[in-house]
mmCIF file of C-alpha atoms in Angstrom:
data_model
loop_
_atom_site.group_PDB
_atom_site.id
_atom_site.type_symbol
_atom_site.label_atom_id
_atom_site.label_comp_id
_atom_site.label_asym_id
_atom_site.label_seq_id
_atom_site.Cartn_x
_atom_site.Cartn_y
_atom_site.Cartn_z
ATOM 1 C CA MET A 525 96.825 98.807 96.893
ATOM 2 C CA LYS A 526 97.198 101.084 99.911
ATOM 3 C CA THR A 527 99.462 104.016 99.064
ATOM 4 C CA ILE A 528 100.161 106.709 101.626
ATOM 5 C CA GLY A 529 101.617 110.140 101.027
ATOM 6 C CA ILE A 530 103.951 111.412 103.725
ATOM 7 C CA ILE A 531 104.947 115.061 103.979
ATOM 8 C CA PRO A 532 108.091 115.623 106.063
ATOM 9 C CA ALA A 533 107.967 119.005 107.781
ATOM 10 C CA ARG A 534 110.306 120.617 110.244
ATOM 11 C CA PHE A 535 110.362 124.032 111.858
ATOM 12 C CA ALA A 536 114.112 124.326 112.418
ATOM 13 C CA SER A 537 115.264 124.930 108.838
ATOM 14 C CA SER A 538 118.562 126.785 108.667
ATOM 15 C CA ARG A 539 117.534 128.765 105.546
ATOM 16 C CA PHE A 540 113.893 129.561 106.444
ATOM 17 C CA PRO A 541 112.912 128.684 110.029
ATOM 18 C CA GLY A 542 109.189 128.026 110.351
ATOM 19 C CA LYS A 543 108.610 127.731 106.594
ATOM 20 C CA PRO A 544 105.772 125.144 106.873
ATOM 21 C CA LEU A 545 103.772 127.604 108.984
ATOM 22 C CA HIS A 546 104.485 130.683 106.838
ATOM 23 C CA PRO A 547 101.216 132.162 105.517
ATOM 24 C CA ILE A 548 100.590 132.216 101.789
ATOM 25 C CA ALA A 549 97.279 133.615 100.513
ATOM 26 C CA GLY A 550 95.762 133.409 103.996
ATOM 27 C CA LYS A 551 96.822 129.843 104.869
ATOM 28 C CA PRO A 552 100.013 128.239 106.154
ATOM 29 C CA LEU A 553 102.182 126.746 103.394
ATOM 30 C CA LEU A 554 101.756 123.248 104.833
ATOM 31 C CA GLN A 555 97.961 123.512 104.764
ATOM 32 C CA HIS A 556 98.069 124.300 101.025
ATOM 33 C CA VAL A 557 100.210 121.194 100.430
ATOM 34 C CA ILE A 558 97.927 118.963 102.530
ATOM 35 C CA GLU A 559 94.822 120.194 100.713
ATOM 36 C CA ARG A 560 96.405 119.482 97.314
ATOM 37 C CA CYS A 561 97.471 115.998 98.417
ATOM 38 C CA ARG A 562 93.990 115.158 99.660
ATOM 39 C CA LEU A 563 92.762 115.658 96.094
ATOM 40 C CA ALA A 564 94.984 112.816 94.857
ATOM 41 C CA LYS A 565 92.804 109.798 94.128
ATOM 42 C CA SER A 566 95.748 107.403 94.335
ATOM 43 C CA LEU A 567 96.591 108.210 97.964
ATOM 44 C CA SER A 568 94.763 106.253 100.659
ATOM 45 C CA GLU A 569 96.000 108.622 103.334
ATOM 46 C CA VAL A 570 98.060 111.787 103.773
ATOM 47 C CA ILE A 571 100.360 112.022 106.803
ATOM 48 C CA VAL A 572 102.593 114.835 108.020
ATOM 49 C CA ALA A 573 105.803 113.618 109.690
ATOM 50 C CA THR A 574 107.250 116.238 112.031
ATOM 51 C CA ASP A 575 109.281 116.685 115.182
ATOM 52 C CA ASP A 576 107.641 120.020 116.015
ATOM 53 C CA GLU A 577 104.517 120.454 118.168
ATOM 54 C CA ARG A 578 103.429 123.623 116.286
ATOM 55 C CA ILE A 579 103.524 121.844 112.940
ATOM 56 C CA PHE A 580 101.881 118.766 114.478
ATOM 57 C CA ALA A 581 98.997 120.909 115.808
ATOM 58 C CA LEU A 582 98.373 122.500 112.414
ATOM 59 C CA ALA A 583 98.650 119.240 110.479
ATOM 60 C CA ALA A 584 96.352 117.335 112.846
ATOM 61 C CA LYS A 585 93.520 119.714 111.915
ATOM 62 C CA HIS A 586 93.758 118.639 108.265
ATOM 63 C CA CYS A 587 95.141 115.095 108.131
ATOM 64 C CA ARG A 588 96.926 112.496 110.196
ATOM 65 C CA ALA A 589 100.080 113.784 111.884
ATOM 66 C CA GLU A 590 102.918 111.717 113.345
ATOM 67 C CA LEU A 591 105.656 112.930 115.663
ATOM 68 C CA THR A 592 109.180 111.814 114.777
ATOM 69 C CA ARG A 593 112.567 111.945 116.413
ATOM 70 C CA SER A 594 114.323 115.298 116.101
ATOM 71 C CA ASP A 595 117.720 113.909 115.086
ATOM 72 C CA HIS A 596 116.864 112.941 111.496
ATOM 73 C CA PRO A 597 119.349 114.372 108.968
ATOM 74 C CA SER A 598 116.760 114.516 106.159
ATOM 75 C CA GLY A 599 113.084 114.426 105.314
ATOM 76 C CA SER A 600 113.566 110.971 103.807
ATOM 77 C CA ASP A 601 114.708 109.700 107.205
ATOM 78 C CA ARG A 602 111.648 111.261 108.838
ATOM 79 C CA ILE A 603 109.445 109.526 106.247
ATOM 80 C CA ALA A 604 111.184 106.188 106.814
ATOM 81 C CA GLU A 605 110.468 106.376 110.553
ATOM 82 C CA VAL A 606 106.759 106.927 109.962
ATOM 83 C CA ALA A 607 106.509 104.459 107.066
ATOM 84 C CA ALA A 608 107.939 101.707 109.279
ATOM 85 C CA ARG A 609 104.837 102.078 111.495
ATOM 86 C CA MET A 610 102.353 101.912 108.604
ATOM 87 C CA ASP A 611 100.538 99.036 107.006
ATOM 88 C CA CYS A 612 100.780 99.943 103.322
ATOM 89 C CA GLU A 613 102.166 98.759 100.006
ATOM 90 C CA ALA A 614 103.702 102.056 98.862
ATOM 91 C CA VAL A 615 104.819 105.406 100.241
ATOM 92 C CA VAL A 616 105.050 108.686 98.323
ATOM 93 C CA ASN A 617 107.517 111.328 99.547
ATOM 94 C CA ILE A 618 105.712 114.659 99.167
ATOM 95 C CA GLN A 619 107.695 117.871 99.431
ATOM 96 C CA GLY A 620 106.156 120.228 101.969
ATOM 97 C CA ASP A 621 107.133 123.370 100.069
ATOM 98 C CA GLU A 622 105.259 122.734 96.827
ATOM 99 C CA PRO A 623 101.773 124.183 97.419
ATOM 100 C CA LEU A 624 100.798 124.082 93.743
ATOM 101 C CA MET A 625 101.630 120.413 93.160
ATOM 102 C CA ASP A 626 99.112 118.680 90.955
#
């Protein structure tokens, strides 16, 4: 079964603009999350779904990155846009602000 993990990430957060790119222990937060996800044996692929070119550039260095529309009201909507383009049996919504996820 092909299962993909999609991390929705946006720069324009009202509470913490640029959070996915904020450095933690020498790496951007998003990079920590991607690296943890790539350890998951059940995921066939990890994809970052974003509407921001800065986040896209970072993500593309570490996994597949997909640009989305900027008018999505939630990360789930961003994931749904990308998932509709994928050939897979399951999608996992991965929160982009949980760098210690196991």
